[in-house]
Tab-separated table of C-alpha atoms in Angstrom:
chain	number	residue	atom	x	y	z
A	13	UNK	CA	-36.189	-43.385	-8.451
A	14	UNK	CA	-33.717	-43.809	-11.163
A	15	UNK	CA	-33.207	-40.654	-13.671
A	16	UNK	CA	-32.726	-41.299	-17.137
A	17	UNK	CA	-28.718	-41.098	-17.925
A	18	UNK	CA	-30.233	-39.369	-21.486
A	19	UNK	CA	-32.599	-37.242	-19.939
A	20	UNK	CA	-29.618	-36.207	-17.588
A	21	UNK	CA	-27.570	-35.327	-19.901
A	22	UNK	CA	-30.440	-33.586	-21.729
A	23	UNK	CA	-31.260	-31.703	-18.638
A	24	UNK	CA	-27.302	-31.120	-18.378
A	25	UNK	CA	-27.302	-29.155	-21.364
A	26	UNK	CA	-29.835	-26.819	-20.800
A	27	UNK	CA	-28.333	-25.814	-17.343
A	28	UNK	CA	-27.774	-21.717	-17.206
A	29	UNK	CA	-24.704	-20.827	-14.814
A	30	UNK	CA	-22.899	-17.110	-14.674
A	31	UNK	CA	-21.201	-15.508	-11.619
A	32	UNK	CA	-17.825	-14.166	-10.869
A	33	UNK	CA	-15.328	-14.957	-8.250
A	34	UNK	CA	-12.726	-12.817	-7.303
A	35	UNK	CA	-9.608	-13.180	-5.373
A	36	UNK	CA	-6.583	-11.896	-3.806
A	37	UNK	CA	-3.674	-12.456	-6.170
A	38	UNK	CA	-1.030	-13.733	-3.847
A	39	UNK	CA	1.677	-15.706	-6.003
A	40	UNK	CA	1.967	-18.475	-2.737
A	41	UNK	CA	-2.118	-19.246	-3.181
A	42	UNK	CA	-1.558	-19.823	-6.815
A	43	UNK	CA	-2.539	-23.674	-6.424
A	44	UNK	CA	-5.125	-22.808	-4.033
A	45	UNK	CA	-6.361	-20.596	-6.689
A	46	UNK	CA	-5.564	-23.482	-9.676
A	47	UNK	CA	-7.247	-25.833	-7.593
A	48	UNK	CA	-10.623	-22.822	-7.410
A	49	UNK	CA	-10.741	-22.613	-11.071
A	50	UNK	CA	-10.763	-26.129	-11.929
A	51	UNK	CA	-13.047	-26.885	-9.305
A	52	UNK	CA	-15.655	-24.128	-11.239
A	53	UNK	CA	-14.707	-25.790	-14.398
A	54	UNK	CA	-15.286	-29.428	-13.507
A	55	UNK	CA	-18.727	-28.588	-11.846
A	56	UNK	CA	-20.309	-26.610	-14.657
A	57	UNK	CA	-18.151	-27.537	-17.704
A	58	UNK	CA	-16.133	-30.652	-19.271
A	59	UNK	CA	-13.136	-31.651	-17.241
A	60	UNK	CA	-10.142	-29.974	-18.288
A	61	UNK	CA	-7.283	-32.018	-20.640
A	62	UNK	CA	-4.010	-32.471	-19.039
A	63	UNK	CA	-2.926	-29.330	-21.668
A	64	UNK	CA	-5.709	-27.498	-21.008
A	65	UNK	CA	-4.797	-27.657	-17.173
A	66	UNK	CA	-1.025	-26.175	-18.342
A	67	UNK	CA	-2.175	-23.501	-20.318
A	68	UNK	CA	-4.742	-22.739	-17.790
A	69	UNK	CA	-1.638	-22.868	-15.032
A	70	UNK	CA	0.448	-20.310	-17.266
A	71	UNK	CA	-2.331	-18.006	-17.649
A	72	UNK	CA	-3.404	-17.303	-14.083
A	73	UNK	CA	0.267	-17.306	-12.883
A	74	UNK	CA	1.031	-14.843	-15.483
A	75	UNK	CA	-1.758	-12.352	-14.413
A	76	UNK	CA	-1.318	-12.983	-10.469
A	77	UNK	CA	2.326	-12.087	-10.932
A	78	UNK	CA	1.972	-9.084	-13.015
A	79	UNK	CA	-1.027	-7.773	-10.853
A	80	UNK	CA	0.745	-8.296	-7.621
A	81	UNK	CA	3.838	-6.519	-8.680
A	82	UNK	CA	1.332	-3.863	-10.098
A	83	UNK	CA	0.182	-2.551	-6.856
A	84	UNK	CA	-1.743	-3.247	-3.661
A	85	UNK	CA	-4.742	-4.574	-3.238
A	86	UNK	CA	-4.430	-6.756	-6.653
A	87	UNK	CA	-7.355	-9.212	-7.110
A	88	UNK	CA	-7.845	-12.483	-10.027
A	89	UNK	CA	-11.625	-12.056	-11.073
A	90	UNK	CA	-13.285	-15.066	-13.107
A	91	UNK	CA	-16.097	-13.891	-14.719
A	92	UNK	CA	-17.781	-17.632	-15.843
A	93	UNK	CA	-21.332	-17.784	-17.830
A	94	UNK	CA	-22.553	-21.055	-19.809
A	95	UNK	CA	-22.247	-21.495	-23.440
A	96	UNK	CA	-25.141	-21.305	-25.587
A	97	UNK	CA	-27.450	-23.990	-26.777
A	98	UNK	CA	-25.878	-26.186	-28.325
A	99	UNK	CA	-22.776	-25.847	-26.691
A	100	UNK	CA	-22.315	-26.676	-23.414
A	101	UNK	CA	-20.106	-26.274	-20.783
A	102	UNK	CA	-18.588	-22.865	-19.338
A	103	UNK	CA	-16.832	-19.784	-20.747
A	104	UNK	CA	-14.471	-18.029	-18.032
A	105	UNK	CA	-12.690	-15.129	-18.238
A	106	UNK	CA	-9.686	-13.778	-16.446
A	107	UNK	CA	-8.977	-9.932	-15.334
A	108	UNK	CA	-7.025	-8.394	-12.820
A	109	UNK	CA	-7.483	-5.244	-10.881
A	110	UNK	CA	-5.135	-2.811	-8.213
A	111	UNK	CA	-6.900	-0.765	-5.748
A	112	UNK	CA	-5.051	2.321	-3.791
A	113	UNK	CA	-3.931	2.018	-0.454
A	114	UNK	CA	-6.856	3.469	1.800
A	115	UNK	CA	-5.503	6.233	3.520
A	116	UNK	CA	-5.049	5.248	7.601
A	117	UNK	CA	-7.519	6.481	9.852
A	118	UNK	CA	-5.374	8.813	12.283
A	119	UNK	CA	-7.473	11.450	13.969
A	120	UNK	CA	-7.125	14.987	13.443
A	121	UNK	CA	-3.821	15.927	15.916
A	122	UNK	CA	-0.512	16.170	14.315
A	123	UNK	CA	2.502	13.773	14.806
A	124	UNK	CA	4.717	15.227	18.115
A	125	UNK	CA	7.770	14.107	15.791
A	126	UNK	CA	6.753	16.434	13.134
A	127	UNK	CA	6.386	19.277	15.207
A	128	UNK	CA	9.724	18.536	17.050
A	129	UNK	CA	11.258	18.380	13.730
A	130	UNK	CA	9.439	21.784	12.274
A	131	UNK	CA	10.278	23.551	15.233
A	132	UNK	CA	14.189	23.579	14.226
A	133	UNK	CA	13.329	25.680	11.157
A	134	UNK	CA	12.751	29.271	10.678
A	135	UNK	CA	9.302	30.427	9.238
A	136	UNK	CA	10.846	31.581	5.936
A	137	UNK	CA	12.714	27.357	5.472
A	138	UNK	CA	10.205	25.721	3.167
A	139	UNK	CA	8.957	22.399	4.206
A	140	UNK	CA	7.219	19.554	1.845
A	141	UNK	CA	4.757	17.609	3.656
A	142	UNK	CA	4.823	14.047	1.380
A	143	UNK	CA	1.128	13.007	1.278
A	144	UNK	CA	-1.538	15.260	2.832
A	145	UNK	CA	-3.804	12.938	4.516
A	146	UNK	CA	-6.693	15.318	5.941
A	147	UNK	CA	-4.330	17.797	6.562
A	148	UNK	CA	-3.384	17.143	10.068
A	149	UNK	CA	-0.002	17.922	10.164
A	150	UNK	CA	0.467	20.821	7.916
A	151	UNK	CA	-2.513	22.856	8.651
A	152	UNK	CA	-0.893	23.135	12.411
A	153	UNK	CA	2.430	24.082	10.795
A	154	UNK	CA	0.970	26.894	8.557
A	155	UNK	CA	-0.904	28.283	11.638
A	156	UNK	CA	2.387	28.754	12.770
A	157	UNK	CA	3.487	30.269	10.178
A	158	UNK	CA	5.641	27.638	8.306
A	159	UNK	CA	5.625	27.727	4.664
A	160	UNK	CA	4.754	24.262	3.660
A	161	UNK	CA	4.264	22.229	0.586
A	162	UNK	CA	2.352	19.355	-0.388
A	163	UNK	CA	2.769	16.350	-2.501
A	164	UNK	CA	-0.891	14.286	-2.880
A	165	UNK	CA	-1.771	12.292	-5.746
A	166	UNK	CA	-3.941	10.330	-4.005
A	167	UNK	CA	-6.310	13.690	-3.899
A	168	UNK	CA	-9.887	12.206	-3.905
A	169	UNK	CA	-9.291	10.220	-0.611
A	170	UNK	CA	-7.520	13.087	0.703
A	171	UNK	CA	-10.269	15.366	-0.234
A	172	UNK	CA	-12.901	13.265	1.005
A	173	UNK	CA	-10.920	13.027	4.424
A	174	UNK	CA	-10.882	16.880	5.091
A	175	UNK	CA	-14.382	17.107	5.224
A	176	UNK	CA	-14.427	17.284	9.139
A	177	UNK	CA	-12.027	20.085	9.219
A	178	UNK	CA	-12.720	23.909	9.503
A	179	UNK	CA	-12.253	24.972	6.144
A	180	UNK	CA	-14.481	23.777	3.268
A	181	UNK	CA	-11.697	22.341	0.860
A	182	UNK	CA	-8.214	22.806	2.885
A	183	UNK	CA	-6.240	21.498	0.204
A	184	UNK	CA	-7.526	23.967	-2.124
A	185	UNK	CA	-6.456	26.635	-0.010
A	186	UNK	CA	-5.416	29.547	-1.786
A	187	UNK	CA	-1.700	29.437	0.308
A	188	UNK	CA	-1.033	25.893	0.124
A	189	UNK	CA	1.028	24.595	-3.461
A	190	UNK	CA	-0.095	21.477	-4.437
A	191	UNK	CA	1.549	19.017	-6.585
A	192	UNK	CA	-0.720	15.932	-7.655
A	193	UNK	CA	2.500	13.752	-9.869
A	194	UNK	CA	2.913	10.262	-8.080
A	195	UNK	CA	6.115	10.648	-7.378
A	196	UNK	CA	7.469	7.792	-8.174
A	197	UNK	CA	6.847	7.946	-11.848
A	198	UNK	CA	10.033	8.134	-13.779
A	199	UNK	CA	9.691	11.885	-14.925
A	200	UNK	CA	8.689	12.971	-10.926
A	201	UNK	CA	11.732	15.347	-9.761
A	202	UNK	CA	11.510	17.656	-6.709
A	203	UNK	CA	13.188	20.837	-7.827
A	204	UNK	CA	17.114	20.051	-6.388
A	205	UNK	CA	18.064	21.732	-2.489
A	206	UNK	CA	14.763	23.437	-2.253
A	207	UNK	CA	13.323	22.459	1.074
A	208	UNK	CA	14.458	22.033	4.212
A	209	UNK	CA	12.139	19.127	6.128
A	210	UNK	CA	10.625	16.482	4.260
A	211	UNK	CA	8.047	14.707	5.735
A	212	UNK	CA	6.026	12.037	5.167
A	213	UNK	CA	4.917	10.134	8.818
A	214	UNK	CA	2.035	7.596	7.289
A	215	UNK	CA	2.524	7.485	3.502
A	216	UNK	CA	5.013	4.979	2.878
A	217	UNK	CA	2.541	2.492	2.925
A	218	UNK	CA	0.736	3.770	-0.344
A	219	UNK	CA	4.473	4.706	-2.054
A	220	UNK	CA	6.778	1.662	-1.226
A	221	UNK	CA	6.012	-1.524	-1.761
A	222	UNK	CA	9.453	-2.861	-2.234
A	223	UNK	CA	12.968	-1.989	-1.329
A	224	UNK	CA	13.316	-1.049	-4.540
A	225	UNK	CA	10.768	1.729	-4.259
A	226	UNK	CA	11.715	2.579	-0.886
A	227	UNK	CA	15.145	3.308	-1.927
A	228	UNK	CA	14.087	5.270	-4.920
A	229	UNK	CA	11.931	7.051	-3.487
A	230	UNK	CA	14.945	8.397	-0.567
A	231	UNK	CA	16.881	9.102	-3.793
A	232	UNK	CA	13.875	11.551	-5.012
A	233	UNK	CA	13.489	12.963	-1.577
A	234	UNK	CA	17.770	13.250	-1.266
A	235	UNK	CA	18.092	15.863	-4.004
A	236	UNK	CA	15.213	18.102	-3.078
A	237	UNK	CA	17.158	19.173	0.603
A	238	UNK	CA	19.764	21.281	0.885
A	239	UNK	CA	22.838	20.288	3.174
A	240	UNK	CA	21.653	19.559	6.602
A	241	UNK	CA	18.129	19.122	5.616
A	242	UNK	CA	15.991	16.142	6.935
A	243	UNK	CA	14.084	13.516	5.962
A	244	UNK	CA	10.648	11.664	7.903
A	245	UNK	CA	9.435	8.892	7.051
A	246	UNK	CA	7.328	6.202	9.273
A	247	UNK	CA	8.575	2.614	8.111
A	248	UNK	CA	7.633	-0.923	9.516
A	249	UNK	CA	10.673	-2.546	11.040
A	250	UNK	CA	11.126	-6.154	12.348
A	251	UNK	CA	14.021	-6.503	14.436
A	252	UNK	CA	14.797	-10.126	12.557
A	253	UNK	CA	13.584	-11.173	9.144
A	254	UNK	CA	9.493	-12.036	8.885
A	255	UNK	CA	8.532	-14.800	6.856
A	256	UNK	CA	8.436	-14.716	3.051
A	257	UNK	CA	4.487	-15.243	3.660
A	258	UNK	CA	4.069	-12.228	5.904
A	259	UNK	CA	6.100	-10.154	3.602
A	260	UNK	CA	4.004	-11.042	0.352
A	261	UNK	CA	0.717	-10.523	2.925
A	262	UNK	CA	1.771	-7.275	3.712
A	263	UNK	CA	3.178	-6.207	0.621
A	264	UNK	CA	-0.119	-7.638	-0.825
A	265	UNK	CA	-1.716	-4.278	1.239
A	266	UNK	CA	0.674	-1.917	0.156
A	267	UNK	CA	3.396	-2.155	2.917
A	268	UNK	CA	7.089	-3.687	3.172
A	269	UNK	CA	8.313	-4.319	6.379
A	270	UNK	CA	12.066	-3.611	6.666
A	271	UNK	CA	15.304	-4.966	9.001
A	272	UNK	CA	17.984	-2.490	10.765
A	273	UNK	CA	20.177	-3.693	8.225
A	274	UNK	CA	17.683	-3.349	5.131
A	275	UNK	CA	17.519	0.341	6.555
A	276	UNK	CA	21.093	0.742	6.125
A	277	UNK	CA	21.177	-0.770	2.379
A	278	UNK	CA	18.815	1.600	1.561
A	279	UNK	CA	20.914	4.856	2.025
A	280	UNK	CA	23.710	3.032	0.415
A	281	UNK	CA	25.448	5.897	-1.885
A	282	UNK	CA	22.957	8.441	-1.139
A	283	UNK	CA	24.602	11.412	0.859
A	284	UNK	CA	22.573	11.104	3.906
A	285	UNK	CA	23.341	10.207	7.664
A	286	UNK	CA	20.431	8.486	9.537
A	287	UNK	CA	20.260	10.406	12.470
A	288	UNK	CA	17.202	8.784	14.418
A	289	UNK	CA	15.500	5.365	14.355
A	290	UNK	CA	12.759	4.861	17.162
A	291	UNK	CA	9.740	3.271	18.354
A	292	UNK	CA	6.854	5.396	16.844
A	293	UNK	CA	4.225	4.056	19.657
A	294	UNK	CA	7.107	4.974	22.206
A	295	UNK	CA	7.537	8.150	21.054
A	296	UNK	CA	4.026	9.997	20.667
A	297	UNK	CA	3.500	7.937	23.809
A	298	UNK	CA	5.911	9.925	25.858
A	299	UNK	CA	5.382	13.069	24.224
A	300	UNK	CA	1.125	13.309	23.906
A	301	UNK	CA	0.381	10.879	26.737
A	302	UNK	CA	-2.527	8.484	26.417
A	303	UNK	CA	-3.144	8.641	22.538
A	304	UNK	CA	-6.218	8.122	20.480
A	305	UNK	CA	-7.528	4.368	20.063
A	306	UNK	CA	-7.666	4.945	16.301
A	307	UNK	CA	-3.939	6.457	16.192
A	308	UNK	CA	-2.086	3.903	18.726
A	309	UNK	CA	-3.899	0.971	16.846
A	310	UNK	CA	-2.123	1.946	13.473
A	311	UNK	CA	1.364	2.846	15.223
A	312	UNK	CA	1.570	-0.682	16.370
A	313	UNK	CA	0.122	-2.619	13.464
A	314	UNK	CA	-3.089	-3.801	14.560
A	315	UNK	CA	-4.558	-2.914	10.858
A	316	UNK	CA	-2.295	-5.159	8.905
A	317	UNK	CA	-4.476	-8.789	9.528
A	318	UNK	CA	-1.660	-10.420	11.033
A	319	UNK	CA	-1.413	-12.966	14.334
A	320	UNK	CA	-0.622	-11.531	18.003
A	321	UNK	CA	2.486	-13.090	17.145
A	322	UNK	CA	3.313	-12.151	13.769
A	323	UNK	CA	2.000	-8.669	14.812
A	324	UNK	CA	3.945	-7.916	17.874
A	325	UNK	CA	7.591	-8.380	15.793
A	326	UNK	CA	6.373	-5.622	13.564
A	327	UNK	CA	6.218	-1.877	14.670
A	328	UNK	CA	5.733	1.471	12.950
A	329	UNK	CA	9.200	3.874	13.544
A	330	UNK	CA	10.218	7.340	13.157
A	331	UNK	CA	13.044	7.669	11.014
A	332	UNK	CA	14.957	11.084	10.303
A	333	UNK	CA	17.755	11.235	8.050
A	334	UNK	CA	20.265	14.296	7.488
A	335	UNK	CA	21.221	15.553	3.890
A	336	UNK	CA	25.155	15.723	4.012
């Protein structure tokens, strides 16, 4: 049976479509994504013009660029409905959205490299723990009487990850200072040579997305230790450069994965002396013995999506630096 081409297009017209796709904005899948839209387009709508295309083109690469470079997480959402009667064809609109770095599942034990560290201070040296987590490394350092600090903007994932601990809102505790800035807003200062260890084991992640940031936020961190202070931070490092595509994957999540040499550029200027660059799997390993599933899996990258390949060139490291 044979439909009517009029009645087709009459039935055509009163079709009813609206949905929403969204999608990871990664600037390499932009004609992956081109190809998506016009796909949508072409199914519900009128083909698109050969200017319509270009303007279409400039639009989405605009707003996948600018939400990428935003922050992790960043996602293209078309939001397409039909026109009504007696228009036809499709309406779509475009909007991006960031999403904060989830904080990584680690257990409740401390880092062995933080308490090494600690343990070369006196109880009265003040200490700034970088991101809070659920509180498992400075909650052990207070017990022992350290006077920490605490810099955690991302405070309602932190709050919601101390629930399993003893008290009923640790980082509300009345003898813990809390500063809630992101740091690496322009304004953000740490007050200059105030603290003595700086430490921030898993946060990078959620802070550095780019050399850029990395660098500026060692700058930040630089000239809030006095002489002969030091500096943790856990960084991915890749013995030789990844691929442009595994870079812009993981930077897509909120991480940048760095070379020896990349470590060096970084410090460029700054007065500071690395003093330590190791394996942080080997480490905790040696010192702690057979370590938690949850806490060994994030050490050696198993949550960044990546292929046994790809994965086992990456690896989480301790890095200490000295304040000159």
């Amino acid at each position: 049976m044979t439909t009517d081409l009029r009645l087709l297009e009459r039935w055509r017209s009163q079709l009813q479509v609206q949905g929403e796709v969204s999608l990871p904005s990664l600037p390499s899948c932009l004609p992956n994504t081109l190809d998506l839209v016009e796909q949508l387009v072409n199914q519900f709508g009128q083909p698109l013009k050969t200017e319509e295309k270009e303007e279409l083109q400039t639009g989405i690469e605009k707003l996948i660029a600018e939400s990428f470079a935003t922050g992790p997480y960043a996602r293209l959402t078309v939001i397409f409905h039909s026109n009504p009667p007696p228009k036809t064809g499709i309406t779509c609109d475009l909007t991006t959205t960031v999403d904060t770095v989830p904080l990584p599942e680690l257990g409740e034990e401390p880092d062995a490299k933080v308490l090494e560290l600690a343990a070369q201070w006196e109880a009265e040296h003040l200490m700034l723990a970088l991101g809070v987590g659920n509180g498992r490394n400075i909650f052990p350092l207070m017990e022992q009487g350290y006077t920490v600090e605490a810099w955690e903007w991302r405070l309602p994932l932190a709050l919601r990850k101390t629930q399993s601990l003893p008290l009923e809102n640790p980082l509300a505790a009345a003898d813990l200072s809390l500063e809630t800035e992101y740091l690496l807003d322009p304004l953000a200062r740490l007050d200059p040579a105030k603290y003595h260890f700086i430490f921030a084991p898993d946060l990078v992640g959620a802070i550095g997305q780019t050399p850029e940031q990395l660098r500026l936020l060692l700058a930040k961190l630089c000239d809030g230790l006095v002489s002969g202070g030091q500096i943790l931070l856990g960084l991915w490092l890749s013995e030789q450069s990844i691929s442009p595509s595994v870079q812009e994957w993981l930077q897509w999540q909120g991480h940048w994965v760095l070379t020896r040499k990349e470590i060096e550029q970084l410090q460029t200027k700054l007065p500071l002396r690395l003093c330590s660059c190791e394996s942080a799997f080997d480490y905790e390993q040696s010192k702690r013995g057979d370590l938690p599933p949850i806490y060994a899996d994030w050490l050696r990258g198993e949550g960044l999506n990546l292929s046994e390949t790809e994965q086992n060139a990456i690896a989480l490291h301790w890095l200490v630096w000295e304040r000159l």
